[in-house]
Coordinates of C-alpha atoms in Angstrom, one line a residue:
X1 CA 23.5 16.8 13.6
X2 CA 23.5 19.6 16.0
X3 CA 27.2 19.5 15.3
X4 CA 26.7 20.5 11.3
X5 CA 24.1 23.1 12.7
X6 CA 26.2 25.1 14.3
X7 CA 29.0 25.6 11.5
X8 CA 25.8 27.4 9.4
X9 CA 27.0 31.0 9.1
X10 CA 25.3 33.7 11.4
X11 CA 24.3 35.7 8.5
X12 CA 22.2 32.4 7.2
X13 CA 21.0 31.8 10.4
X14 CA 19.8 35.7 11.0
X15 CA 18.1 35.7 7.6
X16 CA 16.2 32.4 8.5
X17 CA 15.1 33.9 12.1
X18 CA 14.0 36.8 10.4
X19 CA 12.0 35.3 7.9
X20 CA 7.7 35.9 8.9
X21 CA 6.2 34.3 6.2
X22 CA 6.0 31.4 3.4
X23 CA 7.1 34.0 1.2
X24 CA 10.6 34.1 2.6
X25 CA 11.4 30.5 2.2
X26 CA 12.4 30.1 -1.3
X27 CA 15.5 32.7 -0.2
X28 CA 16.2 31.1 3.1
X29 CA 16.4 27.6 1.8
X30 CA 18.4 28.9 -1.3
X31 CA 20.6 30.5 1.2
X32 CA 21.0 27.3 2.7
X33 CA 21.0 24.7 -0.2
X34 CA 24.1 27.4 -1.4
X35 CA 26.3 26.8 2.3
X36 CA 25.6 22.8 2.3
X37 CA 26.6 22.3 -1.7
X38 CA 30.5 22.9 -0.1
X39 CA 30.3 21.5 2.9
X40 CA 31.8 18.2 3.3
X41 CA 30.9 18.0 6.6
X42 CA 27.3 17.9 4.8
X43 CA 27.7 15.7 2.1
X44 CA 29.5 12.8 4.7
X45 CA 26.1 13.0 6.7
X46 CA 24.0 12.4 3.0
X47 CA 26.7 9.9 2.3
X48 CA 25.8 7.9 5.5
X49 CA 22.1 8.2 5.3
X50 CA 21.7 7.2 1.5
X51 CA 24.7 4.8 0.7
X52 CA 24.2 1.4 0.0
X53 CA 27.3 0.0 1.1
X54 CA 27.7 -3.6 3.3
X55 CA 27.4 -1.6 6.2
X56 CA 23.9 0.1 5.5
X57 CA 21.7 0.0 8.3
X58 CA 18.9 -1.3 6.5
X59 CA 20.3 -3.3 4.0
X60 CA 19.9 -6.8 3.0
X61 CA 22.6 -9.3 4.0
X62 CA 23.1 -12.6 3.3
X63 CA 25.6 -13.5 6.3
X64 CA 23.6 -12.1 8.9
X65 CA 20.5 -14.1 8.1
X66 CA 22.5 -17.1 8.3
X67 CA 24.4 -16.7 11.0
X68 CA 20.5 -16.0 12.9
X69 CA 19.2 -18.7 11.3
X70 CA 21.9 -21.2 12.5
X71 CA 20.9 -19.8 16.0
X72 CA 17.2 -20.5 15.1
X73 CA 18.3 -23.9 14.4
X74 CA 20.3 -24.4 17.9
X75 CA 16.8 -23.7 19.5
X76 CA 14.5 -26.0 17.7
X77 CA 17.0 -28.3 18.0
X78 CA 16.0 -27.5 21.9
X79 CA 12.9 -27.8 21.3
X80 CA 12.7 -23.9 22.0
X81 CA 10.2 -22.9 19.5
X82 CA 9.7 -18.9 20.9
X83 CA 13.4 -18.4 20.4
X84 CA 13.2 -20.6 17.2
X85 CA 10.4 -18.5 15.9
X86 CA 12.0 -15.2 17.0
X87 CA 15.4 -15.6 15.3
X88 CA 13.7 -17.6 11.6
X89 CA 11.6 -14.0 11.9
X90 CA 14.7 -12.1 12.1
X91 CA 16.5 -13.7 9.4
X92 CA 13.5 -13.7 7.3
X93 CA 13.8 -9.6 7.4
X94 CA 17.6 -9.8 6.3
X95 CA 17.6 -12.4 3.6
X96 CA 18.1 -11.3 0.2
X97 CA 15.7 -13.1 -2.0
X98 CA 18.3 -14.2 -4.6
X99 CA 20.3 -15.9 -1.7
X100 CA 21.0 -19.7 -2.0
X101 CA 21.1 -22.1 1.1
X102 CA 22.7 -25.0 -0.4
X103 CA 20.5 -25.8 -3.3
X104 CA 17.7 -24.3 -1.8
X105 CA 16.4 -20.5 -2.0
X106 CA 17.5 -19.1 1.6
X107 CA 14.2 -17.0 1.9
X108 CA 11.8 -20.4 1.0
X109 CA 13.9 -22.3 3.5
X110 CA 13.5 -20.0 6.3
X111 CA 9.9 -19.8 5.7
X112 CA 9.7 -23.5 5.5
X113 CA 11.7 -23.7 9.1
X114 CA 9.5 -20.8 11.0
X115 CA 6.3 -23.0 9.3
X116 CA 7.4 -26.3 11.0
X117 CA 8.1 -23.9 14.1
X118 CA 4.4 -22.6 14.0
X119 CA 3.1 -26.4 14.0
X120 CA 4.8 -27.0 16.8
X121 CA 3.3 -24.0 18.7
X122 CA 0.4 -25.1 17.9
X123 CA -0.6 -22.3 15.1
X124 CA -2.1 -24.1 12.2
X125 CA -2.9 -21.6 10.3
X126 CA 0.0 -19.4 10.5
X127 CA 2.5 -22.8 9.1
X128 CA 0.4 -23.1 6.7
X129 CA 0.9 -19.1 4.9
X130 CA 4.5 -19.6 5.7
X131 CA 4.3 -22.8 4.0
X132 CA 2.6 -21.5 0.9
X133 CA 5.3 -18.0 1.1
X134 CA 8.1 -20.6 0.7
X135 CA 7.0 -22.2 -2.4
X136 CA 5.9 -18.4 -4.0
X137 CA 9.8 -18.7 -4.0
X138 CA 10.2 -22.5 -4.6
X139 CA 7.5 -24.2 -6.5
X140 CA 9.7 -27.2 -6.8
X141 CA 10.1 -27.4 -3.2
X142 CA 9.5 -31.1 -2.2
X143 CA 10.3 -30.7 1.2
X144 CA 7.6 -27.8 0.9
X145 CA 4.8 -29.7 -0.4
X146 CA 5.1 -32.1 2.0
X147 CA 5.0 -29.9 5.1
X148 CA 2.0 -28.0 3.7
X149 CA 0.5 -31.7 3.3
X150 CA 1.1 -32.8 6.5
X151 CA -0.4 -29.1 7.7
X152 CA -3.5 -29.8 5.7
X153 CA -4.2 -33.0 6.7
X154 CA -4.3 -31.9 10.7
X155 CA -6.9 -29.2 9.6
X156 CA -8.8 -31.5 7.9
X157 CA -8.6 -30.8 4.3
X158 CA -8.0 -34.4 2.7
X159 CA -8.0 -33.0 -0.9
X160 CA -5.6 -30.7 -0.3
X161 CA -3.7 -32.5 1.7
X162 CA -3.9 -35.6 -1.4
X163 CA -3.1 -33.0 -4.2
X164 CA -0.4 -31.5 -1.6
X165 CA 1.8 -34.9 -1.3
X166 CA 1.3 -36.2 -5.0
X167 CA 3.3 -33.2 -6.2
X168 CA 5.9 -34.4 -3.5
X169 CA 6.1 -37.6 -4.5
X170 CA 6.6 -36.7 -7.7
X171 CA 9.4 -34.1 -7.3
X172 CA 11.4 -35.7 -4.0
X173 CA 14.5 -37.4 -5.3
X174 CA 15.5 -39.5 -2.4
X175 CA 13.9 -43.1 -2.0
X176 CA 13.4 -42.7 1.7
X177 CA 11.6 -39.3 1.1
X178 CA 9.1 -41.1 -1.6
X179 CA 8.5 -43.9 0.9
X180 CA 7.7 -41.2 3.7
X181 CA 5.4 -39.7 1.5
X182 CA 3.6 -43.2 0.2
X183 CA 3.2 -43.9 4.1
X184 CA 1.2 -40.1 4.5
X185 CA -1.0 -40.9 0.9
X186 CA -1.3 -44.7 2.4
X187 CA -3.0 -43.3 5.5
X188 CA -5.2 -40.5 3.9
X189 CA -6.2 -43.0 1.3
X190 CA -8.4 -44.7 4.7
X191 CA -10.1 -41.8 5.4
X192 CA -12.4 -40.2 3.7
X193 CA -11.7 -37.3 1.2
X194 CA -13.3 -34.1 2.6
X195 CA -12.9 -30.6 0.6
X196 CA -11.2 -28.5 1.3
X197 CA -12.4 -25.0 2.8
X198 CA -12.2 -21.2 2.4
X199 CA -9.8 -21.2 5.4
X200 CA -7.6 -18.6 4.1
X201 CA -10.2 -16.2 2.9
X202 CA -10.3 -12.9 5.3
X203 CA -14.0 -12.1 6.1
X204 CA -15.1 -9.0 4.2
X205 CA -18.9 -9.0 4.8
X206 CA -18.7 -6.2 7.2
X207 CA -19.6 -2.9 6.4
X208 CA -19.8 0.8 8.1
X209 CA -23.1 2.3 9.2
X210 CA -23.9 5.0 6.9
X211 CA -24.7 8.0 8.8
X212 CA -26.0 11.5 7.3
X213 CA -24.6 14.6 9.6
X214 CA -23.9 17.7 8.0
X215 CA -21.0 19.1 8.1
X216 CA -18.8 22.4 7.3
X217 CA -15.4 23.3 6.9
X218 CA -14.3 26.3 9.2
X219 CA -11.1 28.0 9.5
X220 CA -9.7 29.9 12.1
X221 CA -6.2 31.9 12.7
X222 CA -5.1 29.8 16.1
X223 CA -6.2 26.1 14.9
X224 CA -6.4 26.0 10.8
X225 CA -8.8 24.8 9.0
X226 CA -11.3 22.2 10.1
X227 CA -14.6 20.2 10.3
X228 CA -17.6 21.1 12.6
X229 CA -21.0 19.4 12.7
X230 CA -23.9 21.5 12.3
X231 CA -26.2 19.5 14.7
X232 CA -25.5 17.4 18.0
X233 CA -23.4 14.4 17.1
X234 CA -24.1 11.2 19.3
X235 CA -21.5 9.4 21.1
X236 CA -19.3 6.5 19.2
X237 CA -21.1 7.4 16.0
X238 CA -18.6 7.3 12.5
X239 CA -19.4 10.6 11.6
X240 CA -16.4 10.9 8.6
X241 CA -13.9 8.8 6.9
X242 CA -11.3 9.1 4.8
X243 CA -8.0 7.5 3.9
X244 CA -4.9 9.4 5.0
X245 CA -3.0 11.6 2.4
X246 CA -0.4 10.1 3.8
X247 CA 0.6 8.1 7.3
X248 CA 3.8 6.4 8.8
X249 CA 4.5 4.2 12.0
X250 CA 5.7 5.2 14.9
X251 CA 9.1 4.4 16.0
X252 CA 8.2 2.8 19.1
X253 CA 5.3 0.7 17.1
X254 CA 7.4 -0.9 14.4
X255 CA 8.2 -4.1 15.8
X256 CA 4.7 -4.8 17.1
X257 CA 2.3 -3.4 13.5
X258 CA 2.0 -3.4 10.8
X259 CA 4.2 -0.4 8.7
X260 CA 0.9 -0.1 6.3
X261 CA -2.5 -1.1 7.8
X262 CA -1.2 -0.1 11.6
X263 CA -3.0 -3.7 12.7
X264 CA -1.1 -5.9 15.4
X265 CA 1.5 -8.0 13.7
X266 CA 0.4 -11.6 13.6
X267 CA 3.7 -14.0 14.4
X268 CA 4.0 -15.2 10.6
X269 CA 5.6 -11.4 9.9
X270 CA 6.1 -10.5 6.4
X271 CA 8.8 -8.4 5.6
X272 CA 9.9 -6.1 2.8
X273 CA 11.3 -7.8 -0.3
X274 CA 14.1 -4.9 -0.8
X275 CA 15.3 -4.2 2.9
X276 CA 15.3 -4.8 6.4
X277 CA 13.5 -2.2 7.8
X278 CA 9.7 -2.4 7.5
X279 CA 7.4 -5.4 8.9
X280 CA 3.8 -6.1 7.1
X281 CA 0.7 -8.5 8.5
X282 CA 0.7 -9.7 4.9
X283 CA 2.3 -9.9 1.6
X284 CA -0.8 -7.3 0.5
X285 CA 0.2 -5.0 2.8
X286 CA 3.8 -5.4 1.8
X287 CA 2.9 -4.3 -2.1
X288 CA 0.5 -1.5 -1.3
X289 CA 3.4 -0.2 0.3
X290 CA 6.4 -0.9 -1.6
X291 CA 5.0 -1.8 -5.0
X292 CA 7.3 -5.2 -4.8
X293 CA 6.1 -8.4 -5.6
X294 CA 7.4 -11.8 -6.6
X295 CA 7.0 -12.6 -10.1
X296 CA 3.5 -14.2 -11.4
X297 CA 3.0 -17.7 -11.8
X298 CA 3.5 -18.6 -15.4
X299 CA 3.7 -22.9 -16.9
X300 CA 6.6 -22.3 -18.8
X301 CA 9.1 -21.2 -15.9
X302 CA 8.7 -24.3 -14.3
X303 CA 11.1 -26.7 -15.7
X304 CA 12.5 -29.9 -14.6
X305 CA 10.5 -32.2 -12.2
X306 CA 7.6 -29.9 -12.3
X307 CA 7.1 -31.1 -16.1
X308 CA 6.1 -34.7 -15.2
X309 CA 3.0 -33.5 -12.9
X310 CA -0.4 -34.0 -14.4
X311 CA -2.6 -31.2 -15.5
X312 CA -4.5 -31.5 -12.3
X313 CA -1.7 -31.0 -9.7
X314 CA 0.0 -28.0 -12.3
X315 CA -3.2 -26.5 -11.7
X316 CA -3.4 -27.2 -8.1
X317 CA 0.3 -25.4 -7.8
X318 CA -1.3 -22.8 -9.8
X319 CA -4.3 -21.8 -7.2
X320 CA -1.8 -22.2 -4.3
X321 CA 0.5 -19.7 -5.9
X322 CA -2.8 -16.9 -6.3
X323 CA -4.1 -18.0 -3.1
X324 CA -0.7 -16.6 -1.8
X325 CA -0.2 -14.0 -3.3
X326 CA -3.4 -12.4 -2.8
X327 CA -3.5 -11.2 -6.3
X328 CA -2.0 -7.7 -5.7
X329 CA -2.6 -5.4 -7.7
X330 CA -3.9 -1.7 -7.7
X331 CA -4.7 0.9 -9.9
X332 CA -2.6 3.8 -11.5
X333 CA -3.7 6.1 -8.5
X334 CA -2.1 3.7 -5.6
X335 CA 0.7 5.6 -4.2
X336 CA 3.4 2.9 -2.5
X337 CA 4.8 4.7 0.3
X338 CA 7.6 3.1 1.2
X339 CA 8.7 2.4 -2.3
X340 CA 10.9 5.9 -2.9
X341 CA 12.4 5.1 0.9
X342 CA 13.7 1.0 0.0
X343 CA 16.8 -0.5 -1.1
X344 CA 18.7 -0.7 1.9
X345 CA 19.4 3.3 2.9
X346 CA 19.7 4.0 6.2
X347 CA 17.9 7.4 6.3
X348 CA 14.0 6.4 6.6
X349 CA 15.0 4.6 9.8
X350 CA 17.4 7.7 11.0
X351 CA 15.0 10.5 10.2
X352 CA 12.6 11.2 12.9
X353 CA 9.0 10.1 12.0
X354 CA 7.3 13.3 11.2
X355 CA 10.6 14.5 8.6
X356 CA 9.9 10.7 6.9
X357 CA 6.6 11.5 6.7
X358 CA 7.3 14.6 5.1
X359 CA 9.2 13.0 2.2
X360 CA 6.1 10.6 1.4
X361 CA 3.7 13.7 1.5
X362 CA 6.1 15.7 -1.2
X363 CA 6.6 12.5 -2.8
X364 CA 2.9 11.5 -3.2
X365 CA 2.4 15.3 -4.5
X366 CA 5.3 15.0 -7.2
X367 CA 4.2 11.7 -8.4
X368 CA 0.4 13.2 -8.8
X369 CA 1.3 16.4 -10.1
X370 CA 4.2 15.5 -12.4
X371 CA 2.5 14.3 -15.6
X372 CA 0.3 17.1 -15.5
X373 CA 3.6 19.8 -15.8
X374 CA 6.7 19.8 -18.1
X375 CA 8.7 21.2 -15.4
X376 CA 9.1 21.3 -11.3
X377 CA 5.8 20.9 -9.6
X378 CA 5.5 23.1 -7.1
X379 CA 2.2 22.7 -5.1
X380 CA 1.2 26.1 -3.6
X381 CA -1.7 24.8 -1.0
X382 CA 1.2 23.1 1.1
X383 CA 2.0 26.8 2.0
X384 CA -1.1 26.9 3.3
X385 CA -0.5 24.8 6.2
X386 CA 2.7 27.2 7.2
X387 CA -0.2 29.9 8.7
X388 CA 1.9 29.9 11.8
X389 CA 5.2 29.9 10.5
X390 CA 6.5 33.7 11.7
X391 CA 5.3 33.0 15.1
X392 CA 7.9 29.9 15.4
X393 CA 11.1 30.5 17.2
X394 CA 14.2 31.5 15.7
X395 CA 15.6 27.6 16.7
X396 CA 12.2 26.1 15.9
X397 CA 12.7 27.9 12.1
X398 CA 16.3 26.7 11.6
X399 CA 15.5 23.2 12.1
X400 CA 13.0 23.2 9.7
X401 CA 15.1 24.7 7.3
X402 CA 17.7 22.2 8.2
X403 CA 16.0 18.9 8.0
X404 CA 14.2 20.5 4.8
X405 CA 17.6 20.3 3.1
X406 CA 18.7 16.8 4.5
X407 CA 15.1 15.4 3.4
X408 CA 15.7 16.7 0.0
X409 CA 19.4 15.1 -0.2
X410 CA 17.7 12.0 0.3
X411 CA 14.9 12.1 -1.3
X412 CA 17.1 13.3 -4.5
X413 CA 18.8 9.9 -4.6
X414 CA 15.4 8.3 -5.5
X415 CA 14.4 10.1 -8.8
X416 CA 17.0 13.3 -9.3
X417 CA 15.1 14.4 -12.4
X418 CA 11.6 14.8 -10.4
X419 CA 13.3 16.0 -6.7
X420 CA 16.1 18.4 -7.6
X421 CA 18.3 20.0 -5.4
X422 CA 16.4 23.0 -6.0
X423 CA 15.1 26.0 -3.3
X424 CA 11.4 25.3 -4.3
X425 CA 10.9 21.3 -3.1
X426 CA 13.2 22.3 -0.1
X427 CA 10.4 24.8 0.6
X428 CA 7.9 22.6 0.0

């Protein structure tokens, strides 16, 4: 990029050194949008950031996951269940979720494989989400049901476990599979039925102390504006909280949390549903972000085998499939992040982490603001943050101006109608 920089004309760059204030920037970005509209150099750069070809950075690909999950395979096989778990993880992030492995959904096998791979390690409770993730794609997934029978019967939940290998039995095709799965209902049948648990429900009970400190907003030429107690504040007290207009990951932090919450990722990663890029702790994280998910349990799409179970075990399926899900769903004001940055394009992962963040701070604004105005929102208080913009360096300034423009390329492939190529959202 430092390359395309220095083919801007001197006469651009002297008028975006000069420039002192916020009220400059509509001209200098202008001035720059003009140079960059007939640059090719330019446009190949935009090109490679935003095209969804079979080389995308980001993009989902169906060769790639299987050739990783051959090599997860190869260790299991080994009875190597880190590097098992490692590569089914890594597929898992590149499978598309239309993908067929055989005659089996790729993504529901893979989540099947890493679940068998948890068991092994020894984490219950981790095969049994991935388990219940590959029938949210498969609900007709014998080989499923049985694994997440076999799962419930070690922890103890006989009911489950029952309802869990009747639907198995009733969808397997094979004779030795049936008589595999009459063996497992034989043994249960011995012991006594216990019911099953709230295993899978995250405790919520815990609260904040609510504290009552007064405070005032101050603003100053050196730091901005800000918050200031007006008494003494005690040490490791929650004085203020808010959620964050907006946040993003760090680069160094995205294989280790969560691209939403920030948590630790827990092994059993989830990740986005449209391209490679992001991992999540759960599938809610995954749709406060993105806005994805996978379509709703409804009777009548299941066909087939799943027609000869009994109202009890459709029903059974049926709080499995919300029990997996989570239920997401959010109201007209949740803003989904990630969502404008998906489908494969290579730039949110380019960009450096404070431009990214950028775009979802414009973004969020647009979105807000746009059904509110026939035409371009333009939100006047982000100026506001720009109090020390004349005392920036002339480089410092041309940078700016720079990645402005190559933010709003992108962004521009996302929705053109609401992020134009125009002078105003670059100077946003």
């Amino acid at each position: 990029m430092e390359v395309l920089i220095s083919t801007i004309p001197d006469s651009v760059k002297r008028l975006i050194s000069e420039s002192s204030s916020v009220d400059d920037l509509r001209f200098t970005c202008s001035s720059l949008l003009n140079f960059f509209r007939n640059s090719l150099f330019f446009h190949q750069l935009v090109s490679d950031l935003t095209n969804l070809d079979t080389a995308a950075l980001c993009r989902k690909n169906k060769e790639a996951a299987m050739e990783t999950k051959a090599k997860g395979n190869e260790c299991f096989d080994r009875g190597e269940y880190s590097g098992a778990l490692r590569f089914y993880s890594q597929a898992l992030r590149t499978a598309p979720n239309d993908a067929q492995d055989k005659e089996n959904n790729l993504v529901s096998t893979l989540y099947l494989n890493r679940s068998s791979t948890l068991h092994k390690l020894g984490l219950i409770q981790e095969s049994l989400r991935d388990c219940n993730r590959a029938l949210m794609s498969s609900p007709a997934y014998a080989k499923a049901w049985y694994r997440r029978g076999k799962i419930n019967s070690s922890l103890g939940n006989s009911e489950d476990a029952i309802r869990d290998f009747s639907v198995s039995l009733i969808i397997e095709n094979s004779l030795a599979g049936k008589r595999q799965i009459e063996s497992e209902l034989n043994l249960l049948s011995k012991q006594p039925v216990i019911r099953s648990n709230d295993i899978n429900k995250p405790n919520e009970n815990s609260s904040d102390e609510n504290i009552q400190v007064e405070l005032r907003c101050v603003s100053g030429e050196a730091r901005g504006r800000g918050l200031v107690a007006s008494t003494d504040i005690s040490p490791a007290l929650l004085v203020h909280k808010e959620d964050p207009y907006a946040a993003i990951i760090s680069k160094p932090c995205r294989e280790t949390h969560c691209a939403y919450c920030f948590n630790e990722l827990p092994v059993d990663t989830v990740p986005c549903l449209s391209c490679s890029a992001p991992l999540y702790c759960s599938e809610k994280c995954r749709f406060q972000a993105g806005g994805e998910e996978l379509p709703r349990f409804e009777d009548d799409d299941f066909g087939g085998s799943l027609r000869q179970l009994p109202t009890e075990l459709l029903q059974h399926i049926r709080r499995n499939y919300v029990t997996s899900s989570g239920e997401s769903s959010s109201d007209g004001e949740q803003f989904h992040e990630h969502r404008h940055e998906c489908r494969g394009m290579n730039w949110s992962s380019v960009l450096p982490s404070p431009l990214v963040l950028a775009g979802r701070i414009l973004v969020r604004n647009i979105e807000k603001r746009t059904h509110k105005s026939d035409g371009i929102p333009v939100n006047h208080s982000f100026y506001d943050l720009c109090q020390n913009y004349g005392r920036q360096p002339a480089e410092r300034k041309l940078d700016f101006h720079f990645f402005s423009v190559v933010l709003l390329y992108c962004l521009h492939q996302f929705n053109p109608s609401r992020l134009p190529l125009d002078s105003a959202i670059a100077s946003q």
